[in-house]
Amino acid sequence: MTSLHTGSTKIIKSSSNKIITIDRLFDLLLETLGEQFWWPARSKWELLIGAVLVQNTNWTNVSLSLENLAHRTDFSPKAIRELTNQELQTLIRPSGFFNNKSRALEGILSWTETFNDDFSRLKAVPTDKIRKSLLQIKGVGPETADVIVVYLLDRPVFIADAYARRLFTLLGKETKSYEELQGIVHLSPSFNGTKANELHALIDVYGKQYLRKNTKEIGFLAGYKLDQLLD
């Protein structure tokens, strides 16, 4: 089984490519692109809601929906729960797919209600258990669940989104799905939630700048390949 590691792996020399670990990939991205300061939010509730609304749209559209919700509810979970589904759909309409997203938000807020809307109660809960409970909510997929786990709960999880899959393919590691890529990426102990957050942000920013569809150009990472070892 092929696996990618980020620890003190011996670097394999290549005459044609520079072989790097994920730790080194992170350093290269950070050195060139700088810190990204994601996720833009005024509160954990805004972050949580934004993680649902950003599915299949851009942040400009999400911002419009968030401003609507801020004005109407101040992101109070109780106030949002008191909205009718039609009222919620109207407020989040700029984000698109407002029918599905309204149901997902209602599911998320039902989930947070199980721990009295107190995120500190999740500190002792294992990441896998939290992720599993999120994936049981209709409209919450693996990427959204992992964004919540990383950005809201500060857990070191690799977010294997479309930009990550595209970048890793160009760096010599092609995978067919979110789950496949996430399953072979092992973040080293140096990755805490903050660093996992930054890695995701850097990959997405890099992707938007360089990884346009149907292009072989990969910017300043040209000539690099990810370290691949057999378990």
mmCIF file of N, CA and C in Angstrom, residues 28-111:
data_model
loop_
_atom_site.group_PDB
_atom_site.id
_atom_site.type_symbol
_atom_site.label_atom_id
_atom_site.label_comp_id
_atom_site.label_asym_id
_atom_site.label_seq_id
_atom_site.Cartn_x
_atom_site.Cartn_y
_atom_site.Cartn_z
ATOM 1 N N LEU A 28 7.016 25.204 1.943
ATOM 2 C CA LEU A 28 7.154 25.879 0.646
ATOM 3 C C LEU A 28 5.959 26.791 0.371
ATOM 4 N N LEU A 29 4.772 26.296 0.658
ATOM 5 C CA LEU A 29 3.566 27.099 0.450
ATOM 6 C C LEU A 29 3.561 28.319 1.365
ATOM 7 N N LEU A 30 3.895 28.108 2.629
ATOM 8 C CA LEU A 30 3.870 29.207 3.596
ATOM 9 C C LEU A 30 4.930 30.251 3.279
ATOM 10 N N GLU A 31 6.127 29.800 2.907
ATOM 11 C CA GLU A 31 7.216 30.727 2.590
ATOM 12 C C GLU A 31 6.866 31.634 1.414
ATOM 13 N N THR A 32 6.138 31.093 0.449
ATOM 14 C CA THR A 32 5.842 31.848 -0.772
ATOM 15 C C THR A 32 4.532 32.624 -0.685
ATOM 16 N N LEU A 33 3.504 32.008 -0.118
ATOM 17 C CA LEU A 33 2.178 32.629 -0.106
ATOM 18 C C LEU A 33 1.886 33.410 1.168
ATOM 19 N N GLY A 34 2.580 33.080 2.244
ATOM 20 C CA GLY A 34 2.335 33.760 3.509
ATOM 21 C C GLY A 34 1.132 33.198 4.247
ATOM 22 N N GLU A 35 1.000 33.587 5.504
ATOM 23 C CA GLU A 35 -0.108 33.111 6.326
ATOM 24 C C GLU A 35 -1.427 33.650 5.789
ATOM 25 N N GLN A 36 -2.472 32.811 5.797
ATOM 26 C CA GLN A 36 -3.745 33.171 5.168
ATOM 27 C C GLN A 36 -4.818 33.663 6.144
ATOM 28 N N PHE A 37 -4.668 33.366 7.423
ATOM 29 C CA PHE A 37 -5.619 33.844 8.445
ATOM 30 C C PHE A 37 -7.051 33.394 8.169
ATOM 31 N N TRP A 38 -7.206 32.146 7.754
ATOM 32 C CA TRP A 38 -8.546 31.575 7.600
ATOM 33 C C TRP A 38 -9.006 31.010 8.950
ATOM 34 N N TRP A 39 -10.246 30.912 9.279
ATOM 35 C CA TRP A 39 -11.458 31.163 8.522
ATOM 36 C C TRP A 39 -11.987 32.523 8.902
ATOM 37 N N PRO A 40 -12.405 33.361 7.958
ATOM 38 C CA PRO A 40 -12.924 34.686 8.322
ATOM 39 C C PRO A 40 -14.281 34.588 9.016
ATOM 40 N N ALA A 41 -14.324 34.888 10.302
ATOM 41 C CA ALA A 41 -15.582 34.799 11.042
ATOM 42 C C ALA A 41 -15.490 35.618 12.318
ATOM 43 N N ARG A 42 -16.630 36.169 12.721
ATOM 44 C CA ARG A 42 -16.688 36.966 13.943
ATOM 45 C C ARG A 42 -16.992 36.115 15.173
ATOM 46 N N SER A 43 -17.452 34.899 14.940
ATOM 47 C CA SER A 43 -17.784 34.006 16.048
ATOM 48 C C SER A 43 -17.735 32.566 15.555
ATOM 49 N N LYS A 44 -17.738 31.638 16.493
ATOM 50 C CA LYS A 44 -17.753 30.226 16.111
ATOM 51 C C LYS A 44 -19.041 29.870 15.380
ATOM 52 N N TRP A 45 -20.118 30.551 15.730
ATOM 53 C CA TRP A 45 -21.385 30.260 15.064
ATOM 54 C C TRP A 45 -21.356 30.719 13.612
ATOM 55 N N GLU A 46 -20.764 31.866 13.370
ATOM 56 C CA GLU A 46 -20.637 32.330 11.987
ATOM 57 C C GLU A 46 -19.751 31.371 11.191
ATOM 58 N N LEU A 47 -18.691 30.889 11.818
ATOM 59 C CA LEU A 47 -17.802 29.934 11.161
ATOM 60 C C LEU A 47 -18.549 28.649 10.820
ATOM 61 N N LEU A 48 -19.285 28.124 11.773
ATOM 62 C CA LEU A 48 -20.032 26.884 11.577
ATOM 63 C C LEU A 48 -21.036 27.023 10.437
ATOM 64 N N ILE A 49 -21.776 28.108 10.446
ATOM 65 C CA ILE A 49 -22.778 28.338 9.402
ATOM 66 C C ILE A 49 -22.107 28.544 8.051
ATOM 67 N N GLY A 50 -21.013 29.293 8.036
ATOM 68 C CA GLY A 50 -20.286 29.521 6.791
ATOM 69 C C GLY A 50 -19.758 28.239 6.182
ATOM 70 N N ALA A 51 -19.355 27.285 7.023
ATOM 71 C CA ALA A 51 -18.838 26.010 6.529
ATOM 72 C C ALA A 51 -19.897 25.242 5.749
ATOM 73 N N VAL A 52 -21.145 25.405 6.127
ATOM 74 C CA VAL A 52 -22.243 24.763 5.398
ATOM 75 C C VAL A 52 -22.578 25.547 4.134
ATOM 76 N N LEU A 53 -22.645 26.856 4.252
ATOM 77 C CA LEU A 53 -23.079 27.682 3.126
ATOM 78 C C LEU A 53 -22.080 27.728 1.982
ATOM 79 N N VAL A 54 -20.796 27.512 2.251
ATOM 80 C CA VAL A 54 -19.768 27.663 1.218
ATOM 81 C C VAL A 54 -19.744 26.493 0.232
ATOM 82 N N GLN A 55 -20.494 25.451 0.513
ATOM 83 C CA GLN A 55 -20.537 24.319 -0.409
ATOM 84 C C GLN A 55 -21.026 24.770 -1.790
ATOM 85 N N ASN A 56 -20.244 24.448 -2.819
ATOM 86 C CA ASN A 56 -20.626 24.693 -4.218
ATOM 87 C C ASN A 56 -20.892 26.158 -4.542
ATOM 88 N N THR A 57 -20.183 27.055 -3.875
ATOM 89 C CA THR A 57 -20.314 28.471 -4.214
ATOM 90 C C THR A 57 -19.031 29.183 -3.798
ATOM 91 N N ASN A 58 -18.995 30.503 -3.991
ATOM 92 C CA ASN A 58 -17.802 31.267 -3.607
ATOM 93 C C ASN A 58 -18.093 32.090 -2.349
ATOM 94 N N TRP A 59 -17.006 32.589 -1.751
ATOM 95 C CA TRP A 59 -17.160 33.270 -0.462
ATOM 96 C C TRP A 59 -17.913 34.588 -0.585
ATOM 97 N N THR A 60 -17.873 35.214 -1.746
ATOM 98 C CA THR A 60 -18.628 36.456 -1.939
ATOM 99 C C THR A 60 -20.110 36.213 -1.708
ATOM 100 N N ASN A 61 -20.625 35.123 -2.271
ATOM 101 C CA ASN A 61 -22.039 34.789 -2.092
ATOM 102 C C ASN A 61 -22.340 34.404 -0.648
ATOM 103 N N VAL A 62 -21.421 33.670 -0.046
ATOM 104 C CA VAL A 62 -21.602 33.275 1.351
ATOM 105 C C VAL A 62 -21.662 34.509 2.252
ATOM 106 N N SER A 63 -20.811 35.481 1.986
ATOM 107 C CA SER A 63 -20.773 36.699 2.804
ATOM 108 C C SER A 63 -22.116 37.412 2.811
ATOM 109 N N LEU A 64 -22.792 37.422 1.671
ATOM 110 C CA LEU A 64 -24.108 38.059 1.594
ATOM 111 C C LEU A 64 -25.110 37.342 2.495
ATOM 112 N N SER A 65 -25.078 36.020 2.458
ATOM 113 C CA SER A 65 -25.975 35.244 3.312
ATOM 114 C C SER A 65 -25.651 35.449 4.788
ATOM 115 N N LEU A 66 -24.365 35.480 5.104
ATOM 116 C CA LEU A 66 -23.962 35.673 6.498
ATOM 117 C C LEU A 66 -24.384 37.039 7.025
ATOM 118 N N GLU A 67 -24.289 38.049 6.180
ATOM 119 C CA GLU A 67 -24.734 39.380 6.605
ATOM 120 C C GLU A 67 -26.235 39.385 6.860
ATOM 121 N N ASN A 68 -26.993 38.680 6.021
ATOM 122 C CA ASN A 68 -28.439 38.570 6.243
ATOM 123 C C ASN A 68 -28.734 37.922 7.592
ATOM 124 N N LEU A 69 -28.022 36.839 7.873
ATOM 125 C CA LEU A 69 -28.232 36.128 9.137
ATOM 126 C C LEU A 69 -27.769 36.951 10.336
ATOM 127 N N ALA A 70 -26.659 37.661 10.163
ATOM 128 C CA ALA A 70 -26.157 38.501 11.256
ATOM 129 C C ALA A 70 -27.175 39.577 11.612
ATOM 130 N N HIS A 71 -27.745 40.197 10.593
ATOM 131 C CA HIS A 71 -28.717 41.274 10.813
ATOM 132 C C HIS A 71 -29.983 40.741 11.480
ATOM 133 N N ARG A 72 -30.419 39.555 11.050
ATOM 134 C CA ARG A 72 -31.686 39.012 11.548
ATOM 135 C C ARG A 72 -31.535 38.275 12.881
ATOM 136 N N THR A 73 -30.431 37.571 13.075
ATOM 137 C CA THR A 73 -30.321 36.679 14.233
ATOM 138 C C THR A 73 -29.078 36.898 15.090
ATOM 139 N N ASP A 74 -28.125 37.692 14.598
ATOM 140 C CA ASP A 74 -26.841 37.863 15.282
ATOM 141 C C ASP A 74 -26.161 36.508 15.525
ATOM 142 N N PHE A 75 -26.467 35.553 14.657
ATOM 143 C CA PHE A 75 -25.916 34.194 14.720
ATOM 144 C C PHE A 75 -26.261 33.467 16.019
ATOM 145 N N SER A 76 -27.326 33.892 16.658
ATOM 146 C CA SER A 76 -27.799 33.173 17.843
ATOM 147 C C SER A 76 -28.433 31.860 17.391
ATOM 148 N N PRO A 77 -27.949 30.710 17.873
ATOM 149 C CA PRO A 77 -28.551 29.448 17.438
ATOM 150 C C PRO A 77 -30.031 29.365 17.793
ATOM 151 N N LYS A 78 -30.394 29.926 18.942
ATOM 152 C CA LYS A 78 -31.802 29.922 19.345
ATOM 153 C C LYS A 78 -32.637 30.735 18.360
ATOM 154 N N ALA A 79 -32.135 31.907 17.969
ATOM 155 C CA ALA A 79 -32.874 32.758 17.032
ATOM 156 C C ALA A 79 -32.991 32.098 15.661
ATOM 157 N N ILE A 80 -31.948 31.413 15.232
ATOM 158 C CA ILE A 80 -32.005 30.742 13.930
ATOM 159 C C ILE A 80 -32.991 29.584 13.978
ATOM 160 N N ARG A 81 -33.023 28.861 15.086
ATOM 161 C CA ARG A 81 -33.973 27.753 15.214
ATOM 162 C C ARG A 81 -35.416 28.247 15.181
ATOM 163 N N GLU A 82 -35.625 29.469 15.623
ATOM 164 C CA GLU A 82 -36.987 30.012 15.658
ATOM 165 C C GLU A 82 -37.476 30.463 14.287
ATOM 166 N N LEU A 83 -36.566 30.549 13.316
ATOM 167 C CA LEU A 83 -36.968 30.896 11.956
ATOM 168 C C LEU A 83 -37.728 29.742 11.326
ATOM 169 N N THR A 84 -38.696 30.057 10.489
ATOM 170 C CA THR A 84 -39.299 29.003 9.679
ATOM 171 C C THR A 84 -38.296 28.604 8.601
ATOM 172 N N ASN A 85 -38.493 27.444 8.019
ATOM 173 C CA ASN A 85 -37.574 27.015 6.967
ATOM 174 C C ASN A 85 -37.612 27.988 5.797
ATOM 175 N N GLN A 86 -38.777 28.523 5.494
ATOM 176 C CA GLN A 86 -38.888 29.478 4.390
ATOM 177 C C GLN A 86 -38.132 30.765 4.699
ATOM 178 N N GLU A 87 -38.219 31.227 5.932
ATOM 179 C CA GLU A 87 -37.471 32.422 6.333
ATOM 180 C C GLU A 87 -35.968 32.185 6.227
ATOM 181 N N LEU A 88 -35.530 31.009 6.664
ATOM 182 C CA LEU A 88 -34.108 30.679 6.587
ATOM 183 C C LEU A 88 -33.646 30.609 5.137
ATOM 184 N N GLN A 89 -34.451 29.996 4.288
ATOM 185 C CA GLN A 89 -34.103 29.919 2.865
ATOM 186 C C GLN A 89 -33.933 31.308 2.260
ATOM 187 N N THR A 90 -34.813 32.210 2.615
ATOM 188 C CA THR A 90 -34.738 33.574 2.080
ATOM 189 C C THR A 90 -33.440 34.257 2.502
ATOM 190 N N LEU A 91 -33.045 34.068 3.738
ATOM 191 C CA LEU A 91 -31.836 34.714 4.250
ATOM 192 C C LEU A 91 -30.565 34.166 3.609
ATOM 193 N N ILE A 92 -30.558 32.874 3.287
ATOM 194 C CA ILE A 92 -29.336 32.267 2.744
ATOM 195 C C ILE A 92 -29.390 32.101 1.226
ATOM 196 N N ARG A 93 -30.392 32.666 0.601
ATOM 197 C CA ARG A 93 -30.569 32.515 -0.852
ATOM 198 C C ARG A 93 -29.320 32.881 -1.660
ATOM 199 N N PRO A 94 -28.559 33.942 -1.294
ATOM 200 C CA PRO A 94 -27.377 34.288 -2.101
ATOM 201 C C PRO A 94 -26.361 33.154 -2.229
ATOM 202 N N SER A 95 -26.361 32.207 -1.283
ATOM 203 C CA SER A 95 -25.387 31.112 -1.315
ATOM 204 C C SER A 95 -25.772 29.997 -2.278
ATOM 205 N N GLY A 96 -26.993 30.059 -2.817
ATOM 206 C CA GLY A 96 -27.431 29.014 -3.727
ATOM 207 C C GLY A 96 -27.794 27.728 -2.990
ATOM 208 N N PHE A 97 -28.492 26.834 -3.704
ATOM 209 C CA PHE A 97 -28.903 25.550 -3.127
ATOM 210 C C PHE A 97 -29.548 25.757 -1.755
ATOM 211 N N PHE A 98 -30.347 26.821 -1.656
ATOM 212 C CA PHE A 98 -30.841 27.252 -0.346
ATOM 213 C C PHE A 98 -31.810 26.265 0.295
ATOM 214 N N ASN A 99 -32.463 25.446 -0.516
ATOM 215 C CA ASN A 99 -33.352 24.435 0.059
ATOM 216 C C ASN A 99 -32.538 23.394 0.821
ATOM 217 N N ASN A 100 -31.544 22.821 0.138
ATOM 218 C CA ASN A 100 -30.699 21.809 0.779
ATOM 219 C C ASN A 100 -29.888 22.390 1.936
ATOM 220 N N LYS A 101 -29.366 23.596 1.740
ATOM 221 C CA LYS A 101 -28.521 24.187 2.780
ATOM 222 C C LYS A 101 -29.327 24.581 4.019
ATOM 223 N N SER A 102 -30.572 24.970 3.823
ATOM 224 C CA SER A 102 -31.400 25.301 4.986
ATOM 225 C C SER A 102 -31.633 24.053 5.835
ATOM 226 N N ARG A 103 -31.861 22.919 5.168
ATOM 227 C CA ARG A 103 -32.051 21.664 5.899
ATOM 228 C C ARG A 103 -30.765 21.244 6.612
ATOM 229 N N ALA A 104 -29.637 21.452 5.934
ATOM 230 C CA ALA A 104 -28.354 21.110 6.555
ATOM 231 C C ALA A 104 -28.103 21.977 7.787
ATOM 232 N N LEU A 105 -28.417 23.271 7.680
ATOM 233 C CA LEU A 105 -28.239 24.161 8.835
ATOM 234 C C LEU A 105 -29.148 23.756 9.990
ATOM 235 N N GLU A 106 -30.365 23.396 9.673
ATOM 236 C CA GLU A 106 -31.280 22.946 10.726
ATOM 237 C C GLU A 106 -30.741 21.683 11.394
ATOM 238 N N GLY A 107 -30.163 20.793 10.585
ATOM 239 C CA GLY A 107 -29.573 19.582 11.144
ATOM 240 C C GLY A 107 -28.371 19.876 12.019
ATOM 241 N N ILE A 108 -27.529 20.799 11.566
ATOM 242 C CA ILE A 108 -26.351 21.198 12.345
ATOM 243 C C ILE A 108 -26.765 21.794 13.689
ATOM 244 N N LEU A 109 -27.790 22.638 13.669
ATOM 245 C CA LEU A 109 -28.224 23.284 14.909
ATOM 246 C C LEU A 109 -28.943 22.314 15.834
ATOM 247 N N SER A 110 -29.547 21.273 15.272
ATOM 248 C CA SER A 110 -30.097 20.207 16.122
ATOM 249 C C SER A 110 -28.962 19.436 16.782
ATOM 250 N N TRP A 111 -27.878 19.250 16.024
ATOM 251 C CA TRP A 111 -26.694 18.564 16.561
ATOM 252 C C TRP A 111 -26.081 19.366 17.709
#
